[in-house]
PDB file of C-alpha atoms and ligand atoms in Angstrom:
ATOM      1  CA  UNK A   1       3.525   0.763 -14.630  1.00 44.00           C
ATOM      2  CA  UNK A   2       5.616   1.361 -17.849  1.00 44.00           C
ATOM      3  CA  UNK A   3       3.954   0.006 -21.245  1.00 45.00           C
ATOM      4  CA  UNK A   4       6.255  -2.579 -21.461  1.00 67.00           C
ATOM      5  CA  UNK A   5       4.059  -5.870 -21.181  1.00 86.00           C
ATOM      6  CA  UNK A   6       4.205  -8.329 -18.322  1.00 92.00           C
ATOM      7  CA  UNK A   7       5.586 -11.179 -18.869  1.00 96.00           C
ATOM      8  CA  UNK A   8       4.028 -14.509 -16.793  1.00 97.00           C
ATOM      9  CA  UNK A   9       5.805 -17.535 -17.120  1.00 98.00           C
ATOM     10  CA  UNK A  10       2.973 -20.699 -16.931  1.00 98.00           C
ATOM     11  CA  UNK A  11       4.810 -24.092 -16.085  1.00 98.00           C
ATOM     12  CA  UNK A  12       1.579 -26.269 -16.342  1.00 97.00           C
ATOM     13  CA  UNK A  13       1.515 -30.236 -17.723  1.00 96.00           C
ATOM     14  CA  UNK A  14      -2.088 -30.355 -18.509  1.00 95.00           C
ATOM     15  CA  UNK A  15      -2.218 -28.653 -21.711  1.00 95.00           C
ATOM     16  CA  UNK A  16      -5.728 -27.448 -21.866  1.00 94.00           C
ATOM     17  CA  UNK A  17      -5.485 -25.681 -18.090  1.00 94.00           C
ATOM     18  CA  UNK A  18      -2.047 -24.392 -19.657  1.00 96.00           C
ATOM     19  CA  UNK A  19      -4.025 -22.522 -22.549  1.00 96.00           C
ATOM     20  CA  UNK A  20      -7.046 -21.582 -21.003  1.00 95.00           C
ATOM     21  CA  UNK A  21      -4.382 -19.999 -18.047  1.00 96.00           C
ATOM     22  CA  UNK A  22      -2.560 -18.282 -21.123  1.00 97.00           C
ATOM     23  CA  UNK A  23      -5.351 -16.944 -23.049  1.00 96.00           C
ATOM     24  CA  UNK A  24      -7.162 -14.724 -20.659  1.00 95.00           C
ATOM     25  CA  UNK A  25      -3.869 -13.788 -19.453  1.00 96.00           C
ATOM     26  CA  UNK A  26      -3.203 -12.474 -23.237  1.00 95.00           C
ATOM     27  CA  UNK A  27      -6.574 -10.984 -22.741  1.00 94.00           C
ATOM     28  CA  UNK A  28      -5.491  -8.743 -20.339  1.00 92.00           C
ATOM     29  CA  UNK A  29      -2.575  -7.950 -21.830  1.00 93.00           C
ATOM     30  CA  UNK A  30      -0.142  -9.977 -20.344  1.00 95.00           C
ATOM     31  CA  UNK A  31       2.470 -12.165 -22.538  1.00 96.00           C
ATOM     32  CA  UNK A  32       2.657 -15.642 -21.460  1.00 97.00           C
ATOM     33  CA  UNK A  33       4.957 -18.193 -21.753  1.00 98.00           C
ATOM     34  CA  UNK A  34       3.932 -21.835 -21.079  1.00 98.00           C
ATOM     35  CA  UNK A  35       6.422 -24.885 -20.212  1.00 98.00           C
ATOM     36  CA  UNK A  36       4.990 -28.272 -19.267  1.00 97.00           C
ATOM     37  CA  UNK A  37       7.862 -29.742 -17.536  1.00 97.00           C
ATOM     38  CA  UNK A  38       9.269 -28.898 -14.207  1.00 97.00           C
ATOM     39  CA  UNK A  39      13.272 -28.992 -15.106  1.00 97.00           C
ATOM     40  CA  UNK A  40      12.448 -26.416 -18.016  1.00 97.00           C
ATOM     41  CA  UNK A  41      10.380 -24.473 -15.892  1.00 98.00           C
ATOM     42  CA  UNK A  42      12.755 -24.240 -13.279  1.00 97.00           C
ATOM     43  CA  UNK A  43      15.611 -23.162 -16.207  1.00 97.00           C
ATOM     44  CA  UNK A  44      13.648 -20.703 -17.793  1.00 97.00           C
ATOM     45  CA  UNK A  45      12.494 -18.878 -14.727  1.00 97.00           C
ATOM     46  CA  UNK A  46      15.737 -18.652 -13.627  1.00 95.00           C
ATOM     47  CA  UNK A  47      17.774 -17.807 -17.081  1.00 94.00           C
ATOM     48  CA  UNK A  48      14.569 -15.447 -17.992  1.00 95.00           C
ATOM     49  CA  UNK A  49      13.072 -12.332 -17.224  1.00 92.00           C
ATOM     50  CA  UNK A  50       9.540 -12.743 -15.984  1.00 95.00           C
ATOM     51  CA  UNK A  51       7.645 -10.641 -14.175  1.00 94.00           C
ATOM     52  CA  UNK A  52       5.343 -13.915 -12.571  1.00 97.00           C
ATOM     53  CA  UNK A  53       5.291 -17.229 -12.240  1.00 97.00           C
ATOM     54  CA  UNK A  54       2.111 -19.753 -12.442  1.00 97.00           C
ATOM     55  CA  UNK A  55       2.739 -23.183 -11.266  1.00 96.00           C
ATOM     56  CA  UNK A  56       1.453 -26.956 -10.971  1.00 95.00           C
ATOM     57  CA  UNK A  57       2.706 -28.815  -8.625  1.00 92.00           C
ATOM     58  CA  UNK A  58       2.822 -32.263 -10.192  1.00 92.00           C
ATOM     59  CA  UNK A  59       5.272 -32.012 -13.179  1.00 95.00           C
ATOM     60  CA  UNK A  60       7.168 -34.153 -15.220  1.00 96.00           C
ATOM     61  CA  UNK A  61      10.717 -33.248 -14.099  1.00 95.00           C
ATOM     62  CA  UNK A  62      10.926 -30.982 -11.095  1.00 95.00           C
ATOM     63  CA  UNK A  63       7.956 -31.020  -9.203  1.00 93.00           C
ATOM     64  CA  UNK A  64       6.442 -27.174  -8.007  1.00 93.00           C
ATOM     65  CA  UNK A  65       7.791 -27.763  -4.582  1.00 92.00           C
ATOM     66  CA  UNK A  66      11.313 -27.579  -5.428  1.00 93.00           C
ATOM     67  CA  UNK A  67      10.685 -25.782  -8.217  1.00 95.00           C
ATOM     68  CA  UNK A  68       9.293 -23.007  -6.229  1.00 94.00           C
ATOM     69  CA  UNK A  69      12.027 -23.485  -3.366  1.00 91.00           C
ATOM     70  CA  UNK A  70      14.898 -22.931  -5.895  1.00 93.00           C
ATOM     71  CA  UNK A  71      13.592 -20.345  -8.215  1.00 94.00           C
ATOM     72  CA  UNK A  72      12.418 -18.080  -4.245  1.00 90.00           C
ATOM     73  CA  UNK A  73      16.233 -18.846  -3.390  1.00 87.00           C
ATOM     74  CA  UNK A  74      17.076 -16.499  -5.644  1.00 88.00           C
ATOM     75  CA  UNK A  75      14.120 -14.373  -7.176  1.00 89.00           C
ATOM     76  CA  UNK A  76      11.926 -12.622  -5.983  1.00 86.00           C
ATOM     77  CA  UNK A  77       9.161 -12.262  -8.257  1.00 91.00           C
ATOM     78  CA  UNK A  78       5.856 -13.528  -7.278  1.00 93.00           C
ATOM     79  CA  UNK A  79       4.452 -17.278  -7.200  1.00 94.00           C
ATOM     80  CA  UNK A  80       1.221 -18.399  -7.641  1.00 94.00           C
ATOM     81  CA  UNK A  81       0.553 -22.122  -7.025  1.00 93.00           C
ATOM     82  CA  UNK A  82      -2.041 -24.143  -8.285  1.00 92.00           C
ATOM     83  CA  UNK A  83      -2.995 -27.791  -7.400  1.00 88.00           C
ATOM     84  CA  UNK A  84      -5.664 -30.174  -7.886  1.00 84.00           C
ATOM     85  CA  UNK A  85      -5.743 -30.816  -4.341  1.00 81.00           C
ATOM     86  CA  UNK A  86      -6.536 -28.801  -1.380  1.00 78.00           C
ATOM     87  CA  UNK A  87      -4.198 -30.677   1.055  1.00 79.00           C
ATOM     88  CA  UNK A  88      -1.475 -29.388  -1.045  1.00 80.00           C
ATOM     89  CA  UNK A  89      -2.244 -25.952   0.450  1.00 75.00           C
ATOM     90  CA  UNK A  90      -0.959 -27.050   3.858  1.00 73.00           C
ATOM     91  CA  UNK A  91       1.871 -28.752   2.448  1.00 76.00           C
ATOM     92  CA  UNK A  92       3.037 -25.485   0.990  1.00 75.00           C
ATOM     93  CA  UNK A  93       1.941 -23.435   3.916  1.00 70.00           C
ATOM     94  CA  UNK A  94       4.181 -25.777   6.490  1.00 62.00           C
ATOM     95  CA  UNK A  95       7.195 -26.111   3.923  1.00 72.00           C
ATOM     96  CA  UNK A  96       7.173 -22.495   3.660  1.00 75.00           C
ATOM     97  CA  UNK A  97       8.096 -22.563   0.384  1.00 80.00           C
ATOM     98  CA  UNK A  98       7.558 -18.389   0.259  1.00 80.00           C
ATOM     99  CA  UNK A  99       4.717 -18.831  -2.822  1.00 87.00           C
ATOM    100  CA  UNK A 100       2.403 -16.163  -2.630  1.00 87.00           C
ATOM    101  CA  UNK A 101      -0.652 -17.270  -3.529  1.00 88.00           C
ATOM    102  CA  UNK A 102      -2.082 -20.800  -3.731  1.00 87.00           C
ATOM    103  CA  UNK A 103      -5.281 -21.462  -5.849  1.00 90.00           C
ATOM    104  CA  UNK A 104      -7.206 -25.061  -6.350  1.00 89.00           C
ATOM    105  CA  UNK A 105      -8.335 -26.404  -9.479  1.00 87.00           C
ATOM    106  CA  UNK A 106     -10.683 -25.881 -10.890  1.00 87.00           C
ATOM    107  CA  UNK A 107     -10.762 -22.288 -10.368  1.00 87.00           C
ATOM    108  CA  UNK A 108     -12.114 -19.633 -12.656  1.00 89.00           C
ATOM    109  CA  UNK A 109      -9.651 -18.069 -14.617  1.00 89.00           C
ATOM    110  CA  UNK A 110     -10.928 -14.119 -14.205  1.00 88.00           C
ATOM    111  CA  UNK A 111     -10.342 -15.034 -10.608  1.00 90.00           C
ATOM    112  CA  UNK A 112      -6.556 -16.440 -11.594  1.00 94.00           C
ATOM    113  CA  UNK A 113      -6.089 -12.968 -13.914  1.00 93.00           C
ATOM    114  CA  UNK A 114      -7.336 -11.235 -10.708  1.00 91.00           C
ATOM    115  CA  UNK A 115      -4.979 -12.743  -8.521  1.00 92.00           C
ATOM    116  CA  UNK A 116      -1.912 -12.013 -11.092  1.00 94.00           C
ATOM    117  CA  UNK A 117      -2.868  -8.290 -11.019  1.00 91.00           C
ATOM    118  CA  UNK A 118      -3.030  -7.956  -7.557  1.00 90.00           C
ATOM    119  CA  UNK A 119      -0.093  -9.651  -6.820  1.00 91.00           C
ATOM    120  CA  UNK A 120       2.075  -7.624  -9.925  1.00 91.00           C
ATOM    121  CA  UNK A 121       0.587  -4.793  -8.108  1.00 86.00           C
ATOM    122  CA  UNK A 122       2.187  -5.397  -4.892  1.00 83.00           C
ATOM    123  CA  UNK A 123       5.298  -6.176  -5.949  1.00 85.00           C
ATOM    124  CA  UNK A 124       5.757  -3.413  -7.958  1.00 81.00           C
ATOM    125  CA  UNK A 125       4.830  -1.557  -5.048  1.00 76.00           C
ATOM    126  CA  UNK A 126       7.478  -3.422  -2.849  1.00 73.00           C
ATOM    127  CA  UNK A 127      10.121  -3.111  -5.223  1.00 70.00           C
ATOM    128  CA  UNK A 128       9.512   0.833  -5.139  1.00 62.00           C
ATOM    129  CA  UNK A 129       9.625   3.042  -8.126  1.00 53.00           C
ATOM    130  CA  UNK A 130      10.346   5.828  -5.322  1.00 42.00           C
ATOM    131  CA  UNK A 131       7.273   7.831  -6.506  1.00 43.00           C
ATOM    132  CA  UNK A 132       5.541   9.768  -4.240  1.00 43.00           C
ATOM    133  CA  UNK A 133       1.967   7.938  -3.287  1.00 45.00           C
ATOM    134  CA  UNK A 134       3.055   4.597  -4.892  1.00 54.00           C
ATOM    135  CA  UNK A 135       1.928   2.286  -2.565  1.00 73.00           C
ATOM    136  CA  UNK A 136      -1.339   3.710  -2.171  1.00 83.00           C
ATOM    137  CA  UNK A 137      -3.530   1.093  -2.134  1.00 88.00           C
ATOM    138  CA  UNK A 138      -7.112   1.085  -3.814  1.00 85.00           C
ATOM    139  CA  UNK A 139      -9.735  -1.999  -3.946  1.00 85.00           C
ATOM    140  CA  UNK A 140     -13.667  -1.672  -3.927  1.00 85.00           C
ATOM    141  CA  UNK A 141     -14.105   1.752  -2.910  1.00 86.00           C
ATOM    142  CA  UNK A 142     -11.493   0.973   0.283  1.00 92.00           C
ATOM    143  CA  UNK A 143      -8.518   3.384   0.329  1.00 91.00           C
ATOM    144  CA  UNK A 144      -5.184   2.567   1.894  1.00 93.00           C
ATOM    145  CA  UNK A 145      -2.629   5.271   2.078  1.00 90.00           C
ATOM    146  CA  UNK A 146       0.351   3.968   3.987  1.00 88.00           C
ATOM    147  CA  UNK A 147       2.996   7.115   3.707  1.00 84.00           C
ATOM    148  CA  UNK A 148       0.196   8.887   5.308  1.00 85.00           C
ATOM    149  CA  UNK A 149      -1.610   6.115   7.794  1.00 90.00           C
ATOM    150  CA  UNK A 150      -4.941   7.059   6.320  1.00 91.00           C
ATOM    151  CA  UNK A 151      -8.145   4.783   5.379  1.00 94.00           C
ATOM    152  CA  UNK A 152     -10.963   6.254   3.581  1.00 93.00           C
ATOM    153  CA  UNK A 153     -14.342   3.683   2.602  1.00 92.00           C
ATOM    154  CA  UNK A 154     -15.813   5.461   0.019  1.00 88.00           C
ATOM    155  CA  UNK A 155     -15.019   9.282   0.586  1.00 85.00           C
ATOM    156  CA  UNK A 156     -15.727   8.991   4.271  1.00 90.00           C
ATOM    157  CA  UNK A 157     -12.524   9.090   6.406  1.00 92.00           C
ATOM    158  CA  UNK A 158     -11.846   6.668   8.759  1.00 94.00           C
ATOM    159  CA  UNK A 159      -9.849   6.387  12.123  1.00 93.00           C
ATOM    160  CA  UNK A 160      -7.531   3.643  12.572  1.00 94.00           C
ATOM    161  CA  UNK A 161      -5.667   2.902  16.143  1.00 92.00           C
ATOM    162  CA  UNK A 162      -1.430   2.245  14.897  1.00 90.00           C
ATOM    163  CA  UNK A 163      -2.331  -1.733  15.075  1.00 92.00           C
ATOM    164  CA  UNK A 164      -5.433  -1.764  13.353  1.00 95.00           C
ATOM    165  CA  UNK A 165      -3.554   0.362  10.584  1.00 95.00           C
ATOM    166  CA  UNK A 166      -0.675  -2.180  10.467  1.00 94.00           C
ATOM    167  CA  UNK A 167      -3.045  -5.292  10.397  1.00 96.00           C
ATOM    168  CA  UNK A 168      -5.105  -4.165   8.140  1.00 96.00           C
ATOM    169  CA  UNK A 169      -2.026  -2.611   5.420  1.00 95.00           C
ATOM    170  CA  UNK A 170      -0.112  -5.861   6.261  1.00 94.00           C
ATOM    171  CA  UNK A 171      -3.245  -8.141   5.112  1.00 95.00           C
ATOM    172  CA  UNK A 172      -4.451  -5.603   2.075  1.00 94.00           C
ATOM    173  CA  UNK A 173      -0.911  -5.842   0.819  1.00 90.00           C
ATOM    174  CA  UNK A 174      -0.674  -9.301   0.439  1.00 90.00           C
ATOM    175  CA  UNK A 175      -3.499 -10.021  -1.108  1.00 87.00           C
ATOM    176  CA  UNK A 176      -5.445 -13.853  -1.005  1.00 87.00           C
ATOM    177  CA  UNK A 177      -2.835 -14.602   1.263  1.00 89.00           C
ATOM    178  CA  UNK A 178      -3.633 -17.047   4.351  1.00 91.00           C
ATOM    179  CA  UNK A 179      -2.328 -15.994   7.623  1.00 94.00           C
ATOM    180  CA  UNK A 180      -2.914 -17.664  10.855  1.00 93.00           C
ATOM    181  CA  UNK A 181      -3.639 -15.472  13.885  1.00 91.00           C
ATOM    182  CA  UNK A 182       0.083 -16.111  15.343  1.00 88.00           C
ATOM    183  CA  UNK A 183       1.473 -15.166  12.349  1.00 90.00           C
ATOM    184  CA  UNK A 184      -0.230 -11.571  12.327  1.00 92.00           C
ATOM    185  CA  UNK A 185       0.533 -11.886  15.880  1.00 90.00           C
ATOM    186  CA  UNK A 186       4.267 -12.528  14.923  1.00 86.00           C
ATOM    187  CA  UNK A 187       4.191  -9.911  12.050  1.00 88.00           C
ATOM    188  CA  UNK A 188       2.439  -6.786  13.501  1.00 90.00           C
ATOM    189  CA  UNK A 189       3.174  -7.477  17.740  1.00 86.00           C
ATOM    190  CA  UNK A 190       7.082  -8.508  16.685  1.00 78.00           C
ATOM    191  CA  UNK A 191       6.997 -11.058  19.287  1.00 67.00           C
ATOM    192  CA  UNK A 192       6.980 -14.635  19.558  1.00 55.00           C
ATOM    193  CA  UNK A 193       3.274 -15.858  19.604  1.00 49.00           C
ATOM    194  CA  UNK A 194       3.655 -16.986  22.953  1.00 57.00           C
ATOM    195  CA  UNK A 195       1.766 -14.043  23.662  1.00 61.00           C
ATOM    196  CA  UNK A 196      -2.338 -13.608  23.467  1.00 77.00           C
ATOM    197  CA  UNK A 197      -3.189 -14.512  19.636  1.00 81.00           C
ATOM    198  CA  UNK A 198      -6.664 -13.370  20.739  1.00 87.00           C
ATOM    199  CA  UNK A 199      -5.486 -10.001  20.363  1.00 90.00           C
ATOM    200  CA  UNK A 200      -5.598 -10.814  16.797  1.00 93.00           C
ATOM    201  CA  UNK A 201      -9.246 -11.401  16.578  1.00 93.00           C
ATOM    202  CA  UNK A 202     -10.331  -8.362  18.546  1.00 93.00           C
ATOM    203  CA  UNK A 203      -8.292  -6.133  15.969  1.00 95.00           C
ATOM    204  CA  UNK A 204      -9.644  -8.211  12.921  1.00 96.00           C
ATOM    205  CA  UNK A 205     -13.509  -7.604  14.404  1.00 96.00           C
ATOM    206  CA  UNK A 206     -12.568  -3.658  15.136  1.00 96.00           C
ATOM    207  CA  UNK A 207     -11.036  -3.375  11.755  1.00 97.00           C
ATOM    208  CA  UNK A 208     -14.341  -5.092  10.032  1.00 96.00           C
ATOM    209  CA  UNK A 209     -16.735  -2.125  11.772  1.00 95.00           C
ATOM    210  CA  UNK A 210     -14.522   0.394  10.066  1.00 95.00           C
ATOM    211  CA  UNK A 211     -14.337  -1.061   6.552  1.00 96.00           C
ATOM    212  CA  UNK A 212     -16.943  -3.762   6.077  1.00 94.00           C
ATOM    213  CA  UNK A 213     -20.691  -3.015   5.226  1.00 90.00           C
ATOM    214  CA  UNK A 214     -21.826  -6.172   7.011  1.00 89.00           C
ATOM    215  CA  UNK A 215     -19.356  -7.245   9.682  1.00 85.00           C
ATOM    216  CA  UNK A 216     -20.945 -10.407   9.825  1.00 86.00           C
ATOM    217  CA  UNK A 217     -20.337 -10.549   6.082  1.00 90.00           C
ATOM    218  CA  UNK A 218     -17.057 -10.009   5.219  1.00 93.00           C
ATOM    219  CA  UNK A 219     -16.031  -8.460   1.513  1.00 93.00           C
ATOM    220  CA  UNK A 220     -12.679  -7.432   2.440  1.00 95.00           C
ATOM    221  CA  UNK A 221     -11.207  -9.762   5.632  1.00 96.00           C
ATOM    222  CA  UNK A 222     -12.353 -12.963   4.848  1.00 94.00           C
ATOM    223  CA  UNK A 223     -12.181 -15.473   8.040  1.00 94.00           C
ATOM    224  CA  UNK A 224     -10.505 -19.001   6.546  1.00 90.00           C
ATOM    225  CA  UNK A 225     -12.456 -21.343   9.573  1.00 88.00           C
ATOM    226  CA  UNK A 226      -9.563 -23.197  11.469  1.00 86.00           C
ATOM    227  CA  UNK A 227      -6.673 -21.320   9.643  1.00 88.00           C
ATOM    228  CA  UNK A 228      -6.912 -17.766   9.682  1.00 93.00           C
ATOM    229  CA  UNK A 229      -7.816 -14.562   7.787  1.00 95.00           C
ATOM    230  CA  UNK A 230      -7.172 -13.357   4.035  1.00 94.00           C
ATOM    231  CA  UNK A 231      -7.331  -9.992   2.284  1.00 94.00           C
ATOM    232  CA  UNK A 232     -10.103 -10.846  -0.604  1.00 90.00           C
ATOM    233  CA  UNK A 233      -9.089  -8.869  -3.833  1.00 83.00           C
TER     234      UNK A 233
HETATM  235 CA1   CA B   1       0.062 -31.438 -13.181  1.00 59.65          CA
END
């Protein structure tokens, strides 16, 4: 990362979230813009340079559905969603709206800060500076170098089979992101999930006795009941 600041664009109609949202973000050094209407929002993020986007979903204006359709139709940079309602989550997840990250109020806003990081983090990663042993990927004492295919927990080395590798770097680099088993299916087995999703699981459970302390208590693969898994940062 360069010195310049980040700069995290907050299109929020509820004032007080909007504030709270920008002032630990200023905290950690970020610099925060906040809009409360979706038809501004949607202008500046596409006129302006930001480096992240935080958005409602119920706006005056726009709402964040389209909002986040048209500004993904064209940028790249990384969206995190937040709605008062959980159902929303499937609503996003079936309109595959390409957000990255979906949080539910009220949620604490280290956790949101957390989440910004992570996902600055990966895109940076994904949109390469070209340095050697850039997308090495560090979290809680779990090492993830992908150039060299190589997992360490703590300093012990550990030995990954080519699809547990690719599971687990495709999960650990998209951080708090929901996948269903046929999409990791899809994603890692490049074919259509027609085939054995339970393949899935077996890799997930292999991967935990590598990584996790407590398999049956998951700190890194966390198991989303009826959905799927997500990579906790
Ligand atoms: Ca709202």
């Amino acid at each position: 990362m360069d010195d310049d600041k980040r700069k995290i664009l907050i299109v929020e109609d509820e004032q007080s979230i909007a504030e709270l949202e920008r002032d630990y973000l200023e905290l950690s050094g970020f610099t925060v813009t906040i809009t409360n209407d979706g038809d501004i929002g949607l202008e500046k993020a596409l006129n302006e340079e930001f480096d992240l986007i935080i958005l409602d979903l119920m706006l005056p204006g726009k709402d964040g559905f389209e909002v986040c359709k048209e500004v993904r139709s064209v940028k790249d940079i990384p969206i995190i969603i937040v709605s008062a309602k959980k159902d929303d989550i499937d609503k996003i997840r079936g309109l595959g709206l390409g957000a990255d990250d979906y949080m539910t109020k009220p949620f604490s806003a280290s956790e949101l800060v957390a989440r910004v990081k992570a996902h600055l983090a990966r895109y940076e990663r994904l949109i390469g500076n070209g340095k050697e042993g850039n997308d090495l990927i560090e979290i809680r004492g779990l090492k993830i170098d992908p150039s060299a295919r190589r997992v360490w927990v703590g300093n012990e080395e550990k030995t990954f089979t080519t699809k547990e590798f690719d599971l687990l770097y495709f999960l650990a680099s998209h951080p708090n992101h929901v996948y269903t088993k046929s999409e990791l299916f899809k994603e890692i087995w490049k074919m259509d999930s027609v085939g054995d999703i339970a393949t899935v699981t077996v890799h997930i459970k292999k991967i935990r006795e590598k990584i996790e302390m407590d398999s049956a208590k998951p700190q890194y693969i966390e198991t989303i009941w009826g959905v799927g898994y997500r990579f906790k940062v």
